[in-house]
Coordinates of C-alpha atoms and ligand atoms in Angstrom, one line a residue:
M1280 CA 85.8 31.0 -22.8
K1281 CA 85.2 27.5 -21.3
H1282 CA 86.1 24.7 -23.8
T1283 CA 84.5 21.5 -23.7
P1284 CA 86.7 18.7 -25.4
E1285 CA 85.1 16.7 -28.3
T1286 CA 82.5 19.6 -28.8
V1287 CA 80.0 19.2 -31.8
V1288 CA 78.6 22.3 -33.4
L1289 CA 75.0 22.4 -34.4
V1290 CA 74.1 25.0 -36.8
N1291 CA 70.4 25.9 -36.5
C1292 CA 69.5 26.6 -40.4
G1293 CA 65.8 26.6 -39.5
C1294 CA 64.9 23.5 -37.3
N1295 CA 62.1 23.8 -35.0
D1296 CA 63.1 21.5 -32.3
I1297 CA 66.7 22.2 -32.3
Q1298 CA 66.9 21.9 -28.3
T1299 CA 65.6 18.4 -28.8
I1300 CA 68.2 17.2 -31.1
A1301 CA 71.0 18.7 -28.9
R1302 CA 69.8 17.0 -25.7
A1303 CA 69.3 13.7 -27.7
V1304 CA 72.9 14.0 -28.8
R1305 CA 74.2 14.6 -25.3
A1306 CA 72.3 11.8 -23.9
E1307 CA 74.8 9.7 -26.1
H1308 CA 77.8 11.5 -24.2
I1309 CA 78.4 13.7 -27.2
Y1310 CA 78.7 17.5 -26.2
T1311 CA 76.5 19.8 -28.6
M1312 CA 76.6 23.4 -29.1
V1313 CA 73.9 25.4 -30.7
M1314 CA 74.8 28.4 -33.2
P1315 CA 72.5 30.5 -35.3
Y1316 CA 73.3 30.0 -39.2
T1317 CA 74.2 33.7 -39.0
V1318 CA 77.3 32.6 -37.0
T1319 CA 80.8 33.7 -38.3
V1320 CA 82.7 30.4 -39.5
D1321 CA 85.5 31.8 -37.3
R1322 CA 83.2 31.7 -34.3
V1323 CA 82.7 28.0 -35.1
A1324 CA 86.1 27.1 -35.8
A1325 CA 87.3 28.7 -32.4
E1326 CA 85.2 25.9 -30.8
S1327 CA 87.7 23.2 -32.6
P1328 CA 84.5 21.1 -33.4
R1329 CA 84.9 17.3 -34.0
A1330 CA 82.0 17.9 -36.5
V1331 CA 79.5 20.5 -37.5
V1332 CA 75.9 19.6 -38.3
F1333 CA 73.5 21.8 -40.4
C1334 CA 69.9 21.1 -38.9
A1335 CA 67.2 22.4 -41.2
D1336 CA 63.6 21.0 -41.5
A1337 CA 63.6 22.3 -45.3
P1338 CA 66.7 22.3 -47.5
A1339 CA 68.9 25.0 -47.1
A1340 CA 72.0 24.4 -49.1
D1341 CA 72.8 28.0 -49.5
R1342 CA 73.3 28.2 -45.7
V1343 CA 75.7 25.6 -45.8
A1344 CA 78.0 26.3 -48.7
R1345 CA 79.8 29.2 -46.9
F1346 CA 81.2 27.0 -44.1
D1347 CA 83.3 24.8 -46.8
A1348 CA 86.3 26.3 -45.3
L1349 CA 86.0 24.6 -41.9
N1350 CA 88.5 21.8 -41.4
A1351 CA 85.8 19.6 -39.7
P1352 CA 83.6 17.2 -41.2
R1353 CA 80.2 18.3 -41.8
L1354 CA 76.6 16.9 -42.4
V1355 CA 73.2 18.2 -42.9
S1356 CA 70.6 16.5 -40.7
V1357 CA 67.8 16.5 -38.0
D1358 CA 68.1 12.8 -37.1
P1359 CA 69.9 12.4 -33.8
A1360 CA 70.8 8.8 -34.5
E1361 CA 72.3 9.7 -37.7
I1362 CA 74.2 12.7 -36.2
V1363 CA 75.5 10.6 -33.3
R1364 CA 76.6 7.9 -35.8
F1365 CA 78.6 10.7 -38.0
C1366 CA 80.0 12.3 -34.7
R1367 CA 81.4 8.7 -33.9
E1368 CA 82.6 7.4 -37.3
K1369 CA 83.5 10.9 -38.9
G1370 CA 84.2 12.9 -36.1
G1371 CA 86.2 10.5 -33.5
C1372 CA 84.2 11.5 -30.7
T1373 CA 84.5 8.8 -28.1
G1374 CA 81.6 9.8 -25.8
S1375 CA 83.5 11.7 -23.4
W1376 CA 80.7 14.2 -22.1
R1377 CA 79.9 12.8 -18.8
M1378 CA 78.6 14.6 -15.8
D1379 CA 81.4 13.3 -13.2
A1380 CA 83.9 14.6 -15.6
F1381 CA 81.9 17.7 -16.3
I1382 CA 82.0 18.3 -12.5
D1383 CA 85.7 18.2 -12.1
E1384 CA 86.3 20.6 -15.2
A1385 CA 83.8 23.1 -13.6
V1386 CA 85.3 23.2 -10.2
E1387 CA 88.5 23.8 -12.2
D1388 CA 87.1 26.7 -14.0
I1389 CA 85.6 28.1 -11.1
R1390 CA 88.8 28.1 -9.2
R1391 CA 90.4 29.8 -12.2
Q1392 CA 88.0 32.5 -12.4
V1393 CA 87.5 33.5 -9.0
G1394 CA 90.8 32.5 -7.0
S1395 CA 90.6 33.8 -3.7
G1396 CA 87.8 35.9 -4.2
K1397 CA 84.5 35.6 -2.3
V1398 CA 81.3 34.7 -4.3
V1399 CA 77.8 35.6 -3.2
L1400 CA 74.7 33.4 -4.4
G1401 CA 70.9 33.7 -4.0
L1402 CA 69.9 30.3 -3.0
S1403 CA 66.2 29.9 -3.7
G1404 CA 65.9 26.1 -2.9
G1405 CA 65.2 25.4 -6.6
V1406 CA 67.3 22.8 -8.6
D1407 CA 69.3 25.2 -10.7
S1408 CA 70.5 27.4 -7.8
S1409 CA 70.9 24.6 -5.4
V1410 CA 73.1 22.6 -7.7
V1411 CA 75.3 25.6 -8.5
A1412 CA 75.6 26.2 -4.7
A1413 CA 76.8 22.6 -4.5
L1414 CA 79.4 23.4 -7.2
I1415 CA 80.6 26.4 -6.2
H1416 CA 80.8 25.2 -2.5
R1417 CA 83.0 21.9 -3.8
A1418 CA 85.5 24.6 -5.7
I1419 CA 86.0 27.2 -3.0
G1420 CA 84.2 26.0 0.5
D1421 CA 84.1 29.0 2.8
N1422 CA 84.5 31.6 0.3
L1423 CA 81.0 31.1 -0.7
T1424 CA 78.3 32.6 1.0
C1425 CA 74.6 31.8 0.1
V1426 CA 71.7 34.1 0.5
F1427 CA 68.2 32.5 1.4
V1428 CA 65.6 35.1 1.5
N1429 CA 62.3 34.3 2.8
H1430 CA 59.7 36.5 1.4
G1431 CA 57.0 35.1 3.3
L1432 CA 55.3 33.3 0.5
L1433 CA 57.1 30.0 0.6
R1434 CA 55.6 26.6 1.2
K1435 CA 55.1 24.8 4.3
N1436 CA 58.2 24.0 6.0
E1437 CA 60.2 25.1 2.9
P1438 CA 62.7 27.7 4.8
E1439 CA 63.6 24.8 7.3
M1440 CA 64.0 22.2 4.8
V1441 CA 66.2 24.3 2.5
Q1442 CA 68.5 25.2 5.2
E1443 CA 68.6 21.9 6.9
V1444 CA 69.6 20.4 3.4
F1445 CA 72.5 22.9 3.1
Q1446 CA 73.8 22.7 6.5
R1447 CA 73.7 18.8 6.9
N1448 CA 75.0 18.1 3.6
F1449 CA 77.4 21.0 3.0
K1450 CA 78.0 22.7 5.8
M1451 CA 77.7 26.0 4.0
N1452 CA 78.0 29.6 4.6
L1453 CA 74.2 30.2 4.4
V1454 CA 72.6 33.5 5.3
Y1455 CA 68.9 33.1 6.3
V1456 CA 67.1 36.4 5.5
D1457 CA 63.6 36.5 7.0
A1458 CA 62.0 39.3 5.3
S1459 CA 58.4 37.8 5.5
D1460 CA 56.8 41.0 7.1
R1461 CA 58.6 43.4 4.8
F1462 CA 57.2 41.9 2.0
L1463 CA 53.7 40.8 3.2
D1464 CA 53.2 44.5 4.5
K1465 CA 54.1 45.8 1.2
L1466 CA 51.7 43.6 -0.4
A1467 CA 48.9 44.3 2.0
G1468 CA 45.7 45.7 0.1
V1469 CA 47.2 44.8 -3.4
D1470 CA 45.0 42.8 -5.5
D1471 CA 46.2 43.5 -9.0
P1472 CA 48.3 40.2 -10.2
E1473 CA 51.1 42.5 -12.2
R1474 CA 51.5 44.9 -9.3
K1475 CA 51.8 41.9 -7.0
R1476 CA 54.5 40.3 -9.1
K1477 CA 56.1 43.7 -9.3
I1478 CA 56.2 44.3 -5.6
I1479 CA 57.7 40.9 -5.0
G1480 CA 60.5 41.2 -7.9
K1481 CA 61.6 44.5 -6.7
E1482 CA 61.5 43.8 -2.9
F1483 CA 63.4 40.5 -3.8
I1484 CA 66.2 42.3 -5.3
D1485 CA 66.2 45.2 -2.6
V1486 CA 66.5 42.5 0.2
F1487 CA 69.2 40.6 -1.8
A1488 CA 71.2 43.6 -2.6
E1489 CA 71.4 44.9 0.7
T1490 CA 72.7 41.4 2.1
A1491 CA 75.1 41.1 -0.9
R1492 CA 76.4 44.6 0.0
K1493 CA 77.3 43.3 3.3
I1494 CA 79.4 40.4 2.1
D1495 CA 81.5 42.3 0.0
A1496 CA 82.0 39.8 -2.6
P1497 CA 83.2 40.5 -6.1
F1498 CA 81.6 37.5 -7.6
L1499 CA 77.9 36.6 -7.9
G1500 CA 76.8 33.0 -8.6
Q1501 CA 74.2 32.2 -10.9
G1502 CA 71.9 29.4 -11.8
T1503 CA 71.7 30.2 -15.7
I1504 CA 71.3 27.0 -17.7
Y1505 CA 71.7 26.7 -21.3
P1506 CA 67.8 26.7 -22.4
D1507 CA 68.0 30.3 -20.9
I1508 CA 70.8 31.2 -23.3
L1509 CA 69.4 29.5 -26.1
E1510 CA 66.1 31.0 -25.5
S1511 CA 67.5 34.4 -25.5
I1512 CA 69.3 34.7 -28.7
P1513 CA 67.5 34.6 -32.0
L1514 CA 68.8 31.3 -33.5
D1515 CA 67.8 32.3 -37.1
G1516 CA 69.5 35.9 -36.7
N1517 CA 65.6 37.1 -36.7
P1518 CA 65.3 39.1 -33.3
A1519 CA 61.6 38.0 -33.6
G1520 CA 62.9 34.6 -33.0
V1521 CA 63.7 35.3 -29.5
I1522 CA 61.6 32.9 -27.1
K1523 CA 61.9 35.0 -23.9
S1524 CA 64.8 37.5 -22.6
H1525 CA 67.3 36.2 -20.4
H1526 CA 66.6 37.9 -17.2
N1527 CA 69.4 36.8 -15.0
V1528 CA 70.7 40.0 -13.0
G1529 CA 69.2 42.6 -15.1
G1530 CA 67.2 43.8 -12.3
L1531 CA 70.1 44.2 -9.8
P1532 CA 71.3 47.7 -9.0
K1533 CA 74.4 49.1 -11.3
D1534 CA 76.2 50.1 -8.2
L1535 CA 76.3 46.3 -7.1
Q1536 CA 78.7 45.5 -10.1
F1537 CA 79.4 41.9 -9.7
K1538 CA 81.2 39.5 -12.0
L1539 CA 78.9 36.4 -12.7
V1540 CA 79.8 33.1 -12.0
E1541 CA 77.7 30.7 -14.2
P1542 CA 79.0 27.2 -13.9
V1543 CA 75.9 25.2 -15.3
D1544 CA 75.2 27.5 -18.5
R1545 CA 76.3 24.8 -20.6
L1546 CA 73.6 22.4 -19.4
F1547 CA 70.3 21.2 -19.9
K1548 CA 68.1 20.7 -16.8
N1549 CA 68.2 16.9 -17.0
E1550 CA 72.1 17.4 -17.0
V1551 CA 71.9 19.9 -14.2
R1552 CA 69.9 17.3 -12.1
E1553 CA 72.4 14.6 -12.9
V1554 CA 75.0 17.0 -11.8
G1555 CA 73.0 17.5 -8.3
K1556 CA 72.7 13.9 -7.5
L1557 CA 76.5 13.3 -8.2
L1558 CA 77.3 16.0 -5.8
G1559 CA 74.9 14.6 -3.0
L1560 CA 71.9 16.8 -3.2
P1561 CA 69.1 14.6 -2.2
A1562 CA 66.1 13.4 -4.4
E1563 CA 63.5 15.5 -2.7
M1564 CA 65.5 18.6 -3.8
L1565 CA 66.3 17.4 -7.5
D1566 CA 63.0 16.1 -8.2
R1567 CA 61.0 19.2 -7.0
H1568 CA 58.1 20.4 -9.2
P1569 CA 58.9 23.9 -10.8
F1570 CA 57.9 26.8 -8.4
P1571 CA 57.4 30.2 -9.5
G1572 CA 59.8 32.9 -8.3
P1573 CA 56.5 34.9 -6.8
S1574 CA 55.6 31.7 -5.3
L1575 CA 52.5 31.6 -3.4
G1576 CA 51.9 34.8 -4.1
V1577 CA 50.6 34.1 -7.5
R1578 CA 48.6 31.1 -6.3
H1579 CA 46.7 33.2 -3.8
V1580 CA 44.2 34.9 -6.0
G1581 CA 43.6 38.6 -4.9
A1582 CA 45.1 40.6 -2.0
I1583 CA 47.2 38.6 0.2
R1584 CA 46.4 38.4 4.1
R1585 CA 48.7 36.4 6.7
E1586 CA 45.5 34.3 7.6
T1587 CA 44.4 33.3 4.0
L1588 CA 48.1 32.6 3.1
A1589 CA 48.2 30.2 5.9
I1590 CA 45.2 28.6 4.6
L1591 CA 46.6 28.0 1.4
R1592 CA 50.0 26.8 2.6
E1593 CA 48.1 24.2 4.8
A1594 CA 46.1 23.2 1.8
D1595 CA 49.1 23.1 -0.7
A1596 CA 51.0 20.8 2.0
I1597 CA 48.1 18.6 2.1
V1598 CA 47.9 18.2 -2.0
T1599 CA 51.6 17.5 -2.0
E1600 CA 51.4 14.8 0.6
E1601 CA 49.0 12.9 -0.9
L1602 CA 50.5 13.3 -4.3
L1603 CA 53.8 11.6 -2.6
R1604 CA 51.9 9.0 -0.7
T1605 CA 50.3 7.9 -4.0
G1606 CA 53.1 8.4 -6.3
W1607 CA 51.4 10.8 -8.4
Y1608 CA 54.1 13.6 -7.7
A1609 CA 56.5 12.0 -10.1
K1610 CA 53.9 11.4 -12.7
T1611 CA 53.1 15.3 -13.0
W1612 CA 55.0 18.4 -13.8
Q1613 CA 53.1 20.5 -11.6
T1614 CA 50.2 19.9 -9.3
F1615 CA 49.4 22.4 -6.5
A1616 CA 47.0 24.3 -4.6
I1617 CA 45.1 28.0 -5.2
F1618 CA 43.2 30.0 -2.7
V1619 CA 40.3 31.4 -4.4
P1620 CA 38.9 34.4 -2.3
V1621 CA 35.3 33.7 -2.5
K1622 CA 33.2 32.3 0.2
T1623 CA 30.6 29.7 -0.3
V1624 CA 27.8 28.1 2.2
G1625 CA 28.3 24.7 3.5
M1626 CA 28.0 22.8 6.4
K1627 CA 30.1 20.9 9.1
D1628 CA 28.7 19.1 12.1
G1629 CA 25.5 20.2 11.5
H1630 CA 26.1 23.8 11.5
R1631 CA 26.1 26.0 8.4
T1632 CA 29.5 27.4 7.4
Y1633 CA 30.2 30.4 5.1
D1634 CA 34.0 29.8 4.2
H1635 CA 36.4 29.8 1.4
V1636 CA 37.1 27.8 -1.8
I1637 CA 40.6 25.9 -2.6
A1638 CA 41.3 25.0 -6.2
I1639 CA 43.5 22.4 -7.3
R1640 CA 45.2 22.2 -10.5
S1641 CA 47.4 19.5 -11.8
I1642 CA 49.1 19.8 -15.3
N1643 CA 51.9 18.0 -17.5
T1644 CA 53.7 19.8 -20.2
V1645 CA 57.0 19.7 -22.1
D1646 CA 58.3 23.1 -22.2
A1647 CA 55.5 24.9 -20.0
V1648 CA 54.1 27.0 -23.3
T1649 CA 51.3 24.7 -23.6
A1650 CA 50.2 22.5 -21.0
E1651 CA 47.6 19.5 -20.4
V1652 CA 45.3 18.9 -17.5
V1653 CA 46.1 15.6 -15.6
R1654 CA 43.4 13.2 -15.1
L1655 CA 44.2 12.8 -11.5
P1656 CA 42.3 9.6 -10.3
W1657 CA 39.0 10.6 -8.6
E1658 CA 39.8 8.5 -5.4
L1659 CA 43.1 10.8 -5.0
L1660 CA 41.0 13.8 -5.7
F1661 CA 38.4 12.8 -3.2
T1662 CA 40.9 12.1 -0.6
M1663 CA 42.8 15.7 -1.0
A1664 CA 39.4 17.4 -0.8
D1665 CA 38.3 15.4 2.0
R1666 CA 41.4 16.3 3.9
I1667 CA 41.6 19.9 3.1
V1668 CA 37.8 20.6 4.1
R1669 CA 38.5 18.5 7.5
E1670 CA 41.9 19.7 8.5
V1671 CA 42.1 23.5 7.1
P1672 CA 40.0 25.9 9.0
G1673 CA 38.4 28.5 6.9
V1674 CA 37.8 26.0 4.0
N1675 CA 34.6 24.5 3.0
R1676 CA 34.8 23.6 -0.7
V1677 CA 37.4 22.3 -3.0
V1678 CA 37.2 22.4 -6.8
Y1679 CA 39.5 21.0 -9.7
D1680 CA 40.6 23.2 -12.5
I1681 CA 40.1 21.5 -15.6
T1682 CA 41.5 24.1 -18.0
Q1683 CA 44.2 23.4 -20.4
K1684 CA 46.8 26.2 -21.4
P1685 CA 45.8 27.6 -23.8
P1686 CA 43.5 29.4 -23.0
G1687 CA 44.5 29.3 -19.1
T1688 CA 47.8 29.8 -17.8
I1689 CA 49.3 27.1 -15.6
E1690 CA 49.6 29.6 -12.6
W1691 CA 46.2 31.6 -11.8
E1692 CA 47.8 35.2 -11.5
Ligands
XMP305 P1 52.2 30.3 -16.7 O1 51.3 30.8 -15.5 O2 52.8 31.2 -17.3 O3 53.3 29.4 -16.1 O4 51.3 29.3 -17.7 C1 54.4 28.8 -16.9 C2 55.4 28.2 -16.0 O5 56.4 29.1 -15.6 C3 56.1 29.5 -14.2 N1 56.1 30.8 -13.7 C4 57.1 31.3 -13.0 N2 58.4 31.1 -13.1 N3 58.8 33.1 -12.5 C5 59.2 32.1 -12.2 O6 60.2 31.8 -12.0 C6 57.7 33.5 -12.4 O7 57.1 34.9 -12.2 C7 56.5 32.7 -12.9 N4 55.3 32.7 -13.3 C8 55.1 31.6 -13.8 C9 54.9 28.7 -13.7 O8 55.0 27.9 -12.2 C10 55.0 27.5 -15.0 O9 55.9 26.3 -14.5

């Protein structure tokens, strides 16, 4: 079991936003671990906590009494400032939770766990897998092999960008698998969103497993982060309290039998970013908008054709370029283009056109569970629309999606 010095255990006795409290205390360099109130006293004691804090929105005395046996200062609170003060004054916490120290510990942990064994890691180019790649690489160098699968649904220049960043910064063993044709052939003619998602998911696992098998590594690196774990255990002991199941390698074939290496499984997203920065990952990689696993596949409504996928890719690149140029990229959670398989009448250079529609969606959210439409400046939207209809053949109309979530989802499929 990994152990972090100066651990503070937060026992969730019925607190709606325990993750926010845990993050706020960590921001003061005090490491917090969240446990459900059904946890055993021994399990808490095993962490040798500096302090134990019971977090409850309503009085929960009865849930606290059985922890009297614990040999650590105890507090009932949902106020991060009060918790921090208590941890410093009564728990003697000095503020040792720092990402540079974390990196040293994590590197040692990885070396201890894998020894001279090989690790294989699926690299998506997203923040979590990129940081895990950099961390494992620092620990074991060439014994790490990253597998980057191009499923043909990536954004413009994405395969080149991901490879370039990792080769330039880390000189990593990186296996690039261009499986575009395989995916796009399987997707041909499929217009049902769920079937599309299933095909992409299954094919991805197959391609990754085939490649991983050739590498013959006993270990599989994973970008599991702390919220994945928190959201998959019922914090109040009630299974109905599970927010979402932690999927990690659930889909991998049993005969692959890897041991997992999950070096950032104690970190919140902001901490993962900080580690990435300290490890030298460029900002353009760390500050990227979240991008769904099925990628452009769920932003291309209906059956995917290579020609219409190319239209979406170009339109999406223009949207991103304009966001970056105006500074709006950093001000939104996700902003992207959607291909709408509808043709409408328009005109260009005095001629009638009959071409496709591109939609633009821009949202802000805290947790992606609900989301608010961003009021992007009209000037910016006009520029995007103008560039798209002029520069992307096959598009003659651009619309802006102003649907909140709920009832709309963020992605269109
Ligand atoms: P929705 O469309 O459900 O999206 O409102 C919520 C957030 O999740 C992302 N998303 C996904 N991420 N695999 C992922 O890794 C997926 O299949 C997937 N579907 C949606 C979406 O981009 C948004 O941030």
